[in-house]
Amino acid sequence: MLSWAEGISSKGVFAVNEAEAKGRTQFVLNTGRSLLQGVSMEGESKWSRKYFDAVAIIEMNPSDISALGAKDRVKVYNEHGAVVVRVKHSNRAPPGQVFIPMGPWANVLTDPETDATGMPRLKGIKVFVEPTDEPLTTLADVLKLLGAKQLEVYMEDLPLKTGEKKVVENAVCSFCGDLCDHLVIEVDGSKIVRITGGCAISSAKLLNYHRHRILKPYIREQGKLVEVDLDKALDEAADILVSSKYPLIFGLSSTDTEANKYAIELAELVHGVVDNTSVFCHGPTTLAVQEVGTARCTFGAAVNLADLVVFWGCNPLEAHPNHFARIVLREGRFVKGRKERKVVVIDIRRTPTADQADLFIEVEPGRDYELLTALRMAIRDLDIEAPLVAGVPREKVIELAEIMRTARYGVIFFGQGLTMTGAKYRNLVALIKLVQELNEWTKFSIVPMRGHYNVTGANQVSLWITCYPYAVSYARGFPKMIIGVTSATDLLAHGDVDSALIVASDPVAHLPRKAVEHLARIPVVVIDAKWSLTSAFADVIIPGAYVGIECEGTAYRMDDVPIRLKKIVDPPPGVLCDSEVLRMLVDRVKAKMGCGA
Ligand code: SF4
């Protein structure tokens, strides 16, 4: 009997049986954000050479590279697929572990199994790596493998006109969950000329907002996208949704709360399912909160009170570049900045954030739950018999427990290193219990490091309207959330939905191969400002204006604080805000269903 290799063979990717696999070198693959990934996709688009150079790489320890005898490239493969990527020497990758930045190359290798949490396994994936002379896997190769409907995109740069000069103060960056609201943006006509207070990613986004845009609606006719007017595109999109038995409405984390409201109304109308990108970030956190409650604080409390900041399974220096300066380096009411604030980083590899820490604890991949359990024991002065816990010496566990117990105010910022590995949502249950128990000794809080700028708002709106934070199905006319069944990754990977409306999101860049392949088989409507990779699977494309640049709107920061995003410049001619497009789509669907606009 063949092992997983049989599946590979039947997909025409690789043929490796168990016996052959035995002689090969297995590694643990972790995926995640990197600064270059963020800057390249915002500055140059995911279709660019710069993005390819930033994402189609594998970071490996030099000792692993020389042991394999690899030169500039390697083939990485497992039961889900194979890619050939460039090798990057990195002392940050521990021997036996490799890192590929989040993106379509990594997704070819990720596991669609969500273990009934809705969250695919995007870290701790077993892969084989071998030297090769084969050509690098291009974006076109990956998209073809996924079954993209077309490989051509019609990017346009919005012509910029100089004119009235103005300075917008306290502008908000609409990229990550930090929602930095202290930016100063200088504008000349429709051109953004200077940004003060932002990070490299926000500069890449704001200075290039006009590039690689979708400026016209398109529909697919005889296999090709053709330009149409907005009325025709809305009509086609409404037809797709009304004629579907079970449509998926997905994304909604890089748009405002107003757009989220209409998306939920749409799902209720067509008896579909509405889900947001929590499924591949902090969905497990919301599940844990439902089970054991939480102990949250705002940025304000962290800055003013925290003399201990712990980063667990997150790397803000690359994914949320301003975060460290905003929270850790800042002087607060009772803490005089970095010199009075201890920083601990717990992660599976030495990240740039770990370089800034007073204490770095390297945990074995997928074994955070054990470390959390040992910490809970150490805080209660219970004996830990094992000399090593998840690769961490017992003495270090006890030292960390003491640091936590004796802090005046501690905050744990945590990321996908906890939500998508090992015990997944049970990690978060253990983390929340740890913090609740620490509050018997001192004051302690947690804050999830949210990725997309309004994924917290998407959860909030969903909770207000449906009582569920994400993955809400209206199949029976009332809201229902069954994680592992009504969550987007599971629905797509199991082929359970028969159309998809994707709003301001790029599931092709984030979801495992098996889930993305279903998008190639069903009608897909995309509402977005730029040509995402998902647009290669679209049958209808409707341009949307950028919230926080071309439209006002409300978004929720990662600590649940709502922030009003400002409009900096006018939207392109004929391009509407997402909320307006969705409102019109709701009216169009109502008219087609005979429920009146
Ligand atoms: S940290 Fe995030 S929100 Fe702040 S400026 Fe950078 S990308 Fe924008």
Coordinates of C-alpha atoms and ligand atoms in Angstrom, one line a residue:
M1 CA 0.0 0.0 0.0
L2 CA 1.3 3.4 -0.9
S3 CA 1.4 6.2 1.7
W4 CA 0.5 9.8 1.0
A5 CA 2.7 9.5 -2.1
E6 CA -0.2 7.9 -3.9
G7 CA -2.1 11.1 -3.6
I8 CA 0.8 13.0 -5.1
S9 CA 1.2 10.7 -8.0
S10 CA -2.5 10.9 -8.8
K11 CA -2.2 14.7 -8.9
G12 CA 0.6 14.4 -11.4
V13 CA 3.0 16.3 -9.3
F14 CA 5.4 13.8 -7.9
A15 CA 5.6 10.1 -7.5
V16 CA 7.3 9.1 -4.2
N17 CA 6.4 5.9 -2.4
E18 CA 7.2 5.1 1.2
A19 CA 10.4 3.3 0.4
E20 CA 11.7 6.1 -1.7
A21 CA 10.7 8.7 0.9
K22 CA 12.8 6.9 3.6
G23 CA 16.0 8.0 2.0
R24 CA 15.0 11.6 1.9
T25 CA 15.5 14.5 4.2
Q26 CA 12.4 15.7 6.0
F27 CA 12.1 19.2 7.3
V28 CA 9.5 21.2 9.2
L29 CA 8.1 24.0 7.1
N30 CA 6.8 27.2 8.7
T31 CA 5.1 29.9 6.7
G32 CA 4.6 33.5 7.8
R33 CA 4.8 37.1 6.9
S34 CA 8.0 38.9 6.1
L35 CA 8.8 42.6 5.7
L36 CA 9.8 42.1 2.0
Q37 CA 6.6 40.2 1.3
G38 CA 4.5 43.1 2.7
V39 CA 6.5 45.8 1.0
S40 CA 6.7 44.1 -2.4
M41 CA 3.0 43.2 -2.6
E42 CA 1.9 46.7 -1.6
G43 CA 4.5 48.6 -3.7
E44 CA 4.7 46.4 -6.8
S45 CA 1.7 44.0 -6.7
K46 CA 1.7 40.2 -6.3
W47 CA 2.2 39.8 -10.0
S48 CA 5.6 41.5 -9.9
R49 CA 9.1 40.2 -10.0
K50 CA 9.8 41.9 -6.7
Y51 CA 7.0 39.8 -5.0
F52 CA 8.4 36.7 -6.7
D53 CA 11.9 37.4 -5.4
A54 CA 10.5 38.1 -1.9
V55 CA 8.1 35.1 -1.6
A56 CA 9.3 32.3 -3.9
I57 CA 12.2 31.5 -1.6
I58 CA 13.1 29.1 1.2
E59 CA 15.1 30.2 4.2
M60 CA 17.4 27.4 5.4
N61 CA 20.1 27.0 8.0
P62 CA 23.5 27.0 6.2
S63 CA 24.4 23.6 7.8
D64 CA 21.3 22.1 6.2
I65 CA 22.1 23.6 2.8
S66 CA 25.7 22.2 2.8
A67 CA 24.5 18.8 4.1
L68 CA 22.0 18.6 1.2
G69 CA 24.7 19.9 -1.3
A70 CA 22.2 22.5 -2.5
K71 CA 23.3 25.3 -4.8
D72 CA 20.9 28.2 -5.5
R73 CA 17.6 26.3 -5.6
V74 CA 15.8 23.3 -4.1
K75 CA 12.7 21.3 -4.7
V76 CA 10.3 21.3 -1.8
Y77 CA 7.5 18.7 -1.8
N78 CA 5.0 16.7 0.2
E79 CA 1.7 15.0 -0.3
H80 CA 0.1 18.3 -1.3
G81 CA 2.4 19.4 -4.1
A82 CA 5.9 20.6 -5.1
V83 CA 7.7 23.8 -5.9
V84 CA 11.2 24.7 -6.9
V85 CA 12.3 27.8 -5.0
R86 CA 15.5 29.8 -4.4
V87 CA 17.5 29.1 -1.4
K88 CA 18.3 31.8 1.1
H89 CA 20.9 31.2 3.8
S90 CA 19.5 32.1 7.2
N91 CA 20.9 31.6 10.6
R92 CA 17.4 32.4 11.9
A93 CA 16.1 29.0 10.6
P94 CA 17.1 26.3 13.2
P95 CA 18.6 23.2 11.6
G96 CA 15.8 20.9 10.4
Q97 CA 13.3 23.8 10.0
V98 CA 12.7 25.8 6.9
F99 CA 10.7 29.0 6.2
I100 CA 8.8 30.1 3.1
P101 CA 7.0 33.4 3.3
M102 CA 3.2 33.3 3.2
G103 CA 2.1 33.2 -0.5
P104 CA 1.1 30.9 -3.3
W105 CA 4.3 28.9 -3.3
A106 CA 4.0 28.0 0.4
N107 CA 0.3 27.3 -0.1
V108 CA 1.0 24.5 -2.6
L109 CA 2.5 22.7 0.4
T110 CA 0.1 23.6 3.1
D111 CA -2.4 21.1 4.6
P112 CA -6.1 21.9 4.0
E113 CA -7.0 19.8 7.1
T114 CA -8.4 22.2 9.7
D115 CA -9.0 19.6 12.5
A116 CA -12.5 21.1 12.9
T117 CA -11.0 24.5 13.8
G118 CA -11.5 26.2 10.4
M119 CA -7.8 26.9 10.4
P120 CA -5.6 25.2 7.9
R121 CA -2.1 24.1 9.1
L122 CA 0.2 26.8 7.8
K123 CA 3.1 26.1 10.1
G124 CA 4.8 22.9 11.3
I125 CA 4.2 21.2 7.9
K126 CA 6.4 18.2 7.0
V127 CA 8.2 18.5 3.7
F128 CA 11.0 16.9 1.8
V129 CA 13.8 19.2 0.4
E130 CA 16.3 18.2 -2.3
P131 CA 18.8 19.9 -4.5
T132 CA 17.7 20.4 -8.1
D133 CA 18.6 22.0 -11.4
E134 CA 15.0 22.3 -12.5
P135 CA 13.6 25.7 -13.4
L136 CA 12.2 27.8 -10.6
T137 CA 8.4 27.5 -10.2
T138 CA 7.0 30.7 -11.5
L139 CA 3.8 32.4 -10.5
A140 CA 2.3 31.3 -13.8
D141 CA 3.2 27.7 -13.0
V142 CA 1.5 27.9 -9.6
L143 CA -1.6 29.5 -11.0
K144 CA -1.8 26.9 -13.8
L145 CA -1.5 24.2 -11.2
L146 CA -4.3 25.7 -9.2
G147 CA -6.5 25.9 -12.4
A148 CA -6.6 29.7 -12.8
K149 CA -9.2 30.7 -15.4
Q150 CA -6.7 33.2 -17.0
L151 CA -3.2 34.3 -16.4
E152 CA -3.5 37.8 -17.9
V153 CA -4.4 40.8 -15.8
Y154 CA -5.2 44.3 -17.0
M155 CA -3.4 46.5 -14.5
E156 CA -3.7 50.2 -14.9
D157 CA -2.0 53.0 -13.2
L158 CA -4.3 55.8 -12.2
P159 CA -3.0 59.0 -13.8
L160 CA -2.0 61.4 -11.1
K161 CA -2.7 65.2 -11.3
T162 CA -0.9 67.7 -9.2
G163 CA -3.1 70.6 -7.9
E164 CA -4.3 71.6 -4.4
K165 CA -1.6 70.9 -1.8
K166 CA -2.8 69.8 1.7
V167 CA -1.5 68.0 4.7
V168 CA -3.7 65.4 6.4
E169 CA -2.8 65.0 10.1
N170 CA -3.7 62.0 12.2
A171 CA -4.3 59.9 9.1
V172 CA -4.8 56.2 9.6
C173 CA -2.8 53.5 7.9
S174 CA -5.1 50.8 6.5
F175 CA -2.7 47.9 6.2
C176 CA -2.3 45.9 9.4
G177 CA -4.2 45.5 12.7
D178 CA -2.2 48.3 14.4
L179 CA -4.2 50.9 12.5
C180 CA -1.5 53.5 13.2
D181 CA -3.5 56.7 13.5
H182 CA -0.7 59.3 13.8
L183 CA 0.4 59.5 10.2
V184 CA 0.9 62.9 8.5
I185 CA 0.3 62.6 4.8
E186 CA 1.2 65.4 2.4
V187 CA -0.9 65.5 -0.8
D188 CA -0.4 67.4 -4.1
G189 CA -3.6 67.1 -6.1
S190 CA -4.2 63.4 -6.4
K191 CA -0.6 62.5 -5.6
I192 CA 0.5 61.4 -2.2
V193 CA 4.0 62.9 -1.9
R194 CA 5.2 62.2 1.7
I195 CA 4.2 60.2 4.7
T196 CA 5.5 60.8 8.2
G197 CA 5.0 58.3 11.0
G198 CA 4.3 55.3 8.8
C199 CA 6.5 52.1 8.4
A200 CA 8.0 50.7 5.2
I201 CA 4.8 48.8 4.4
S202 CA 2.5 51.8 4.8
S203 CA 4.8 53.9 2.7
A204 CA 4.8 51.2 0.0
K205 CA 1.0 51.1 0.1
L206 CA 0.2 54.8 0.3
L207 CA 2.8 56.1 -2.2
N208 CA 1.8 53.4 -4.7
Y209 CA -2.0 53.5 -4.1
H210 CA -2.5 54.6 -7.7
R211 CA -0.6 51.7 -9.3
H212 CA -1.8 48.3 -10.5
R213 CA -5.4 49.3 -10.1
I214 CA -8.7 47.8 -11.3
L215 CA -10.3 50.8 -12.7
K216 CA -13.2 49.2 -14.7
P217 CA -15.7 46.4 -14.2
Y218 CA -15.1 43.1 -16.2
I219 CA -17.1 40.0 -16.8
R220 CA -15.9 36.7 -18.3
E221 CA -17.2 36.0 -21.8
Q222 CA -16.0 33.0 -23.8
G223 CA -13.2 32.5 -21.3
K224 CA -11.9 36.0 -21.4
L225 CA -12.4 39.0 -19.2
V226 CA -14.1 41.8 -21.1
E227 CA -14.7 45.4 -20.0
V228 CA -18.4 46.2 -19.2
D229 CA -20.2 49.0 -17.3
L230 CA -20.9 48.8 -13.6
D231 CA -24.6 48.1 -14.2
K232 CA -23.8 45.0 -16.3
A233 CA -21.2 43.7 -13.8
L234 CA -23.6 44.1 -10.9
D235 CA -26.3 42.3 -12.8
E236 CA -24.0 39.4 -13.6
A237 CA -22.8 39.3 -10.0
A238 CA -26.4 39.3 -8.7
D239 CA -27.3 36.5 -11.2
I240 CA -24.5 34.3 -9.9
L241 CA -25.5 34.8 -6.3
V242 CA -29.2 34.3 -6.9
S243 CA -28.8 31.2 -9.0
S244 CA -26.4 29.5 -6.6
K245 CA -27.6 27.0 -4.0
Y246 CA -24.9 27.8 -1.5
P247 CA -22.7 30.9 -2.2
L248 CA -19.7 31.8 -0.1
I249 CA -19.1 35.5 0.7
F250 CA -15.6 35.8 1.9
G251 CA -12.8 38.3 2.8
L252 CA -14.1 41.5 4.4
S253 CA -11.0 42.2 6.6
S254 CA -9.4 44.8 4.4
T255 CA -12.6 46.9 4.1
D256 CA -14.7 48.8 6.6
T257 CA -17.4 47.8 9.0
E258 CA -20.1 49.4 6.8
A259 CA -19.2 47.0 3.9
N260 CA -19.3 44.0 6.3
K261 CA -22.9 44.9 7.3
Y262 CA -24.0 44.7 3.6
A263 CA -22.1 41.5 3.0
I264 CA -24.0 39.8 5.9
E265 CA -27.3 41.1 4.6
L266 CA -26.4 39.6 1.2
A267 CA -25.6 36.2 2.7
E268 CA -28.9 36.1 4.6
L269 CA -30.8 37.0 1.4
V270 CA -29.2 34.3 -0.8
H271 CA -29.0 31.7 2.1
G272 CA -25.2 31.6 1.7
V273 CA -22.4 31.6 4.1
V274 CA -20.3 34.7 5.1
D275 CA -16.8 34.3 6.4
N276 CA -13.9 36.6 7.0
T277 CA -10.1 36.0 7.0
S278 CA -10.2 35.0 10.7
V279 CA -10.1 31.5 9.3
F280 CA -6.4 31.9 8.6
C281 CA -5.4 34.1 11.5
H282 CA -7.2 34.4 14.8
G283 CA -10.3 32.2 14.3
P284 CA -9.0 29.8 17.0
T285 CA -8.6 32.8 19.4
T286 CA -12.3 33.7 19.1
L287 CA -13.2 30.0 19.7
A288 CA -11.1 30.0 22.8
V289 CA -12.7 33.2 24.0
Q290 CA -16.1 31.7 23.6
E291 CA -15.0 28.8 25.8
V292 CA -13.1 30.5 28.6
G293 CA -13.6 34.2 28.3
T294 CA -10.6 36.5 28.0
A295 CA -8.5 39.2 29.8
R296 CA -7.9 42.0 27.3
C297 CA -6.4 45.4 27.4
T298 CA -6.0 48.3 25.0
F299 CA -2.8 49.7 23.6
G300 CA -3.2 52.6 26.1
A301 CA -3.0 50.3 29.1
A302 CA 0.0 48.5 27.6
V303 CA 1.9 51.7 27.0
N304 CA 1.1 53.3 30.3
L305 CA 1.3 50.3 32.6
A306 CA 3.2 47.4 31.1
D307 CA 6.6 46.7 32.6
L308 CA 6.6 43.3 30.9
V309 CA 5.7 42.7 27.3
V310 CA 5.8 39.1 25.9
F311 CA 5.5 38.4 22.2
W312 CA 4.5 34.8 21.7
G313 CA 4.5 33.3 18.2
C314 CA 4.5 36.6 16.4
N315 CA 7.1 38.8 14.7
P316 CA 5.9 42.4 14.8
L317 CA 9.2 43.8 13.5
E318 CA 8.3 42.3 10.1
A319 CA 4.6 41.9 10.1
H320 CA 3.5 45.0 12.1
P321 CA 6.7 47.2 11.8
N322 CA 5.5 50.2 13.9
H323 CA 4.1 48.0 16.8
F324 CA 7.4 47.7 18.7
A325 CA 8.0 51.4 18.7
R326 CA 4.4 52.2 19.6
I327 CA 4.2 49.9 22.6
V328 CA 7.6 48.8 23.8
L329 CA 9.8 51.8 23.2
R330 CA 7.2 54.4 24.1
E331 CA 7.2 56.2 27.5
G332 CA 4.0 55.7 29.4
R333 CA 2.4 57.2 32.5
F334 CA 4.0 54.7 34.9
V335 CA 6.7 53.1 32.7
K336 CA 9.6 55.2 31.4
G337 CA 9.9 53.4 28.0
R338 CA 12.2 50.5 27.1
K339 CA 14.6 50.8 30.0
E340 CA 11.8 50.1 32.5
R341 CA 10.1 47.4 30.3
K342 CA 11.2 43.9 30.1
V343 CA 10.7 42.1 26.7
V344 CA 10.3 38.3 26.3
V345 CA 10.0 36.6 22.9
I346 CA 8.8 33.0 22.6
D347 CA 9.0 31.6 19.1
I348 CA 10.2 28.6 17.1
R349 CA 13.0 30.6 15.5
R350 CA 15.1 33.6 16.3
T351 CA 13.2 36.4 14.5
P352 CA 14.2 40.0 14.2
T353 CA 11.8 40.7 17.1
A354 CA 13.7 38.1 19.2
D355 CA 16.9 40.0 18.6
Q356 CA 15.3 42.9 20.6
A357 CA 14.3 40.8 23.5
D358 CA 15.8 40.6 27.0
L359 CA 14.9 36.9 27.0
F360 CA 14.3 34.7 24.0
I361 CA 12.8 31.3 24.5
E362 CA 13.0 28.9 21.5
V363 CA 10.1 26.4 21.6
E364 CA 9.9 23.3 19.5
P365 CA 7.5 23.7 16.6
G366 CA 3.9 22.7 17.5
R367 CA 4.6 22.2 21.2
D368 CA 3.5 25.5 22.7
Y369 CA 0.7 23.8 24.5
E370 CA 3.2 21.9 26.6
L371 CA 5.1 25.0 27.4
L372 CA 1.9 26.8 28.4
T373 CA 0.9 23.9 30.6
A374 CA 4.3 23.9 32.3
L375 CA 4.2 27.6 32.9
R376 CA 0.8 27.3 34.5
M377 CA 2.3 24.6 36.8
A378 CA 5.4 26.7 37.6
I379 CA 3.2 29.7 38.5
R380 CA 1.4 27.5 41.1
D381 CA 4.8 26.2 42.4
L382 CA 4.0 22.7 41.2
D383 CA 7.0 20.4 40.3
I384 CA 8.0 20.0 36.7
E385 CA 9.6 16.6 36.5
A386 CA 10.8 16.7 32.9
P387 CA 14.2 18.4 32.4
L388 CA 13.1 19.7 29.1
V389 CA 9.6 21.0 28.2
A390 CA 8.9 21.5 24.4
G391 CA 12.7 21.9 24.0
V392 CA 13.0 24.5 26.8
P393 CA 15.1 23.7 29.9
R394 CA 13.0 23.4 33.1
E395 CA 15.0 26.2 34.7
K396 CA 14.1 28.6 31.9
V397 CA 10.4 27.8 32.3
I398 CA 10.6 28.5 36.1
E399 CA 12.6 31.7 35.3
L400 CA 9.9 32.9 32.9
A401 CA 7.1 32.0 35.4
E402 CA 8.8 34.1 38.0
I403 CA 9.3 37.1 35.6
M404 CA 5.5 36.9 34.8
R405 CA 4.4 36.5 38.4
T406 CA 6.6 39.4 39.6
A407 CA 5.7 41.9 36.8
R408 CA 3.6 44.9 37.9
Y409 CA 1.6 44.7 34.7
G410 CA 2.2 42.1 31.9
V411 CA 0.8 42.0 28.4
I412 CA 1.2 39.0 26.0
F413 CA 0.9 39.9 22.3
F414 CA 0.4 36.6 20.4
G415 CA 0.2 35.6 16.8
Q416 CA -0.3 32.8 14.4
G417 CA 2.6 30.8 15.9
L418 CA 0.0 29.9 18.5
T419 CA -3.3 29.9 16.5
M420 CA -2.3 27.7 13.6
T421 CA 0.1 25.2 15.1
G422 CA 0.0 22.1 17.2
A423 CA -3.1 22.2 19.5
K424 CA -4.4 25.3 17.6
Y425 CA -7.4 26.6 19.6
R426 CA -6.5 24.6 22.7
N427 CA -3.2 26.7 22.7
L428 CA -5.4 29.8 23.1
V429 CA -7.5 28.2 25.8
A430 CA -4.3 27.4 27.7
L431 CA -2.9 30.9 27.1
I432 CA -6.1 32.6 28.4
K433 CA -6.1 30.4 31.4
L434 CA -2.5 31.2 32.1
V435 CA -3.3 34.9 32.0
Q436 CA -6.4 34.5 34.1
E437 CA -4.3 32.6 36.7
L438 CA -1.6 35.3 36.6
N439 CA -4.2 37.8 37.6
E440 CA -4.3 36.1 41.0
W441 CA -0.8 37.4 41.5
T442 CA -0.6 40.6 39.5
K443 CA -2.2 42.3 36.5
F444 CA -1.9 40.6 33.1
S445 CA -3.6 40.9 29.7
I446 CA -3.5 39.5 26.2
V447 CA -3.8 41.1 22.8
P448 CA -4.0 39.1 19.6
M449 CA -1.8 40.4 16.8
R450 CA -4.3 40.8 14.0
G451 CA -3.0 40.9 10.5
H452 CA -5.5 42.6 8.1
Y453 CA -6.4 46.0 9.3
N454 CA -10.1 45.4 9.9
V455 CA -10.3 41.7 10.6
T456 CA -11.2 42.6 14.2
G457 CA -14.0 44.8 12.8
A458 CA -15.2 41.9 10.6
N459 CA -15.5 39.8 13.7
Q460 CA -17.3 42.6 15.6
V461 CA -19.9 43.2 12.9
S462 CA -20.5 39.5 12.5
L463 CA -21.0 39.2 16.3
W464 CA -23.5 42.1 16.5
I465 CA -25.6 40.9 13.6
T466 CA -25.4 37.1 13.7
C467 CA -24.1 36.4 17.3
Y468 CA -21.1 34.5 15.7
P469 CA -17.7 36.1 14.9
Y470 CA -17.1 34.4 11.5
A471 CA -18.0 31.4 9.4
V472 CA -21.7 32.1 9.5
S473 CA -24.1 30.0 7.4
Y474 CA -27.6 31.1 6.4
A475 CA -28.3 27.9 4.6
R476 CA -31.5 27.4 6.6
G477 CA -32.4 31.0 6.8
F478 CA -31.0 31.7 10.3
P479 CA -27.4 32.2 11.3
K480 CA -25.4 29.1 12.3
M481 CA -21.7 28.6 12.9
I482 CA -20.2 25.1 12.8
I483 CA -16.4 25.4 12.7
G484 CA -14.9 22.9 10.4
V485 CA -18.1 22.8 8.4
T486 CA -19.2 26.4 7.7
S487 CA -15.7 27.9 7.6
A488 CA -14.3 29.0 4.2
T489 CA -11.3 26.6 4.0
D490 CA -13.4 23.6 4.8
L491 CA -16.2 24.7 2.4
L492 CA -13.8 25.2 -0.5
A493 CA -11.6 22.2 0.2
H494 CA -14.7 19.9 0.4
G495 CA -16.3 21.6 -2.7
D496 CA -19.4 22.5 -0.7
V497 CA -20.1 26.0 -2.1
D498 CA -21.2 26.6 -5.7
S499 CA -20.1 30.3 -6.1
A500 CA -18.0 32.8 -4.3
L501 CA -18.0 36.6 -3.8
I502 CA -14.6 37.7 -2.6
V503 CA -14.5 41.2 -1.1
A504 CA -11.1 43.0 -0.6
S505 CA -9.2 39.8 0.0
D506 CA -6.9 37.4 -1.7
P507 CA -7.7 33.8 -0.7
V508 CA -5.4 32.5 -3.5
A509 CA -2.5 34.0 -1.7
H510 CA -3.5 32.6 1.7
L511 CA -5.5 29.3 1.4
P512 CA -4.1 25.8 0.8
R513 CA -4.0 24.5 -2.7
K514 CA -7.0 22.2 -2.3
A515 CA -9.3 25.0 -1.2
V516 CA -8.1 27.3 -4.0
E517 CA -8.6 24.7 -6.7
H518 CA -12.4 24.8 -6.0
L519 CA -12.4 28.5 -6.9
A520 CA -11.4 27.4 -10.4
R521 CA -14.5 25.2 -10.7
I522 CA -17.2 27.7 -9.5
P523 CA -18.2 31.2 -10.6
V524 CA -16.3 33.8 -8.7
V525 CA -17.0 37.5 -8.2
V526 CA -14.2 39.8 -7.0
I527 CA -14.6 43.3 -5.5
D528 CA -11.2 44.8 -5.0
A529 CA -9.0 47.9 -5.6
K530 CA -6.0 46.0 -7.1
W531 CA -5.5 43.0 -9.2
S532 CA -5.1 40.2 -6.6
L533 CA -4.1 36.7 -7.5
T534 CA -7.8 35.7 -6.9
S535 CA -8.7 37.9 -9.8
A536 CA -7.2 35.2 -12.0
F537 CA -10.1 33.0 -10.9
A538 CA -12.8 35.7 -11.3
D539 CA -15.8 35.7 -13.6
V540 CA -16.9 39.1 -12.6
I541 CA -14.6 41.9 -11.3
I542 CA -15.9 45.1 -9.8
P543 CA -13.4 47.8 -8.8
G544 CA -13.6 49.2 -5.3
A545 CA -11.9 52.3 -3.8
Y546 CA -9.4 52.1 -1.0
V547 CA -10.9 52.6 2.5
G548 CA -8.6 54.9 4.4
I549 CA -7.2 56.5 1.2
E550 CA -10.1 57.2 -1.1
C551 CA -13.1 56.5 1.2
E552 CA -13.9 57.1 4.9
G553 CA -14.9 54.2 7.0
T554 CA -14.7 52.5 10.4
A555 CA -12.2 49.8 11.3
Y556 CA -11.3 48.1 14.6
R557 CA -7.8 48.0 15.9
M558 CA -6.4 44.7 17.1
D559 CA -7.3 45.7 20.7
D560 CA -11.0 46.2 19.8
V561 CA -10.8 50.0 19.6
P562 CA -12.9 51.4 16.7
I563 CA -11.0 54.0 14.6
R564 CA -12.5 56.3 11.9
L565 CA -10.3 56.1 8.8
K566 CA -10.0 59.4 6.8
K567 CA -10.3 60.0 3.1
I568 CA -7.0 61.4 1.7
V569 CA -7.8 61.7 -2.0
D570 CA -10.8 61.3 -4.3
P571 CA -11.5 57.8 -5.7
P572 CA -10.9 57.2 -9.4
P573 CA -13.7 58.3 -11.7
G574 CA -16.5 55.8 -11.6
V575 CA -15.0 53.8 -8.8
L576 CA -17.2 53.4 -5.7
C577 CA -16.4 52.5 -2.1
D578 CA -16.9 48.8 -1.2
S579 CA -19.9 49.6 1.0
E580 CA -21.6 51.4 -1.9
V581 CA -20.9 48.5 -4.3
L582 CA -22.2 46.0 -1.8
R583 CA -25.3 48.1 -1.1
M584 CA -26.1 48.2 -4.8
L585 CA -25.5 44.5 -5.0
V586 CA -28.0 43.9 -2.2
D587 CA -30.6 46.0 -4.0
R588 CA -30.0 44.1 -7.2
V589 CA -30.3 40.8 -5.6
K590 CA -33.5 41.8 -3.8
A591 CA -35.0 43.0 -7.1
K592 CA -34.1 39.7 -8.8
M593 CA -35.6 37.7 -5.9
G594 CA -38.7 39.8 -5.9
C595 CA -38.3 41.2 -2.4
G596 CA -38.1 44.8 -3.5
A597 CA -35.1 47.2 -3.5
Ligands
SF4_1 S1 2.5 49.0 11.6 FE1 0.8 48.4 10.3 S2 -0.8 50.1 10.6 FE2 1.2 50.8 11.4 S3 2.1 52.0 9.7 FE3 2.9 49.9 9.6 S4 1.6 48.7 8.2 FE4 0.5 50.6 8.8

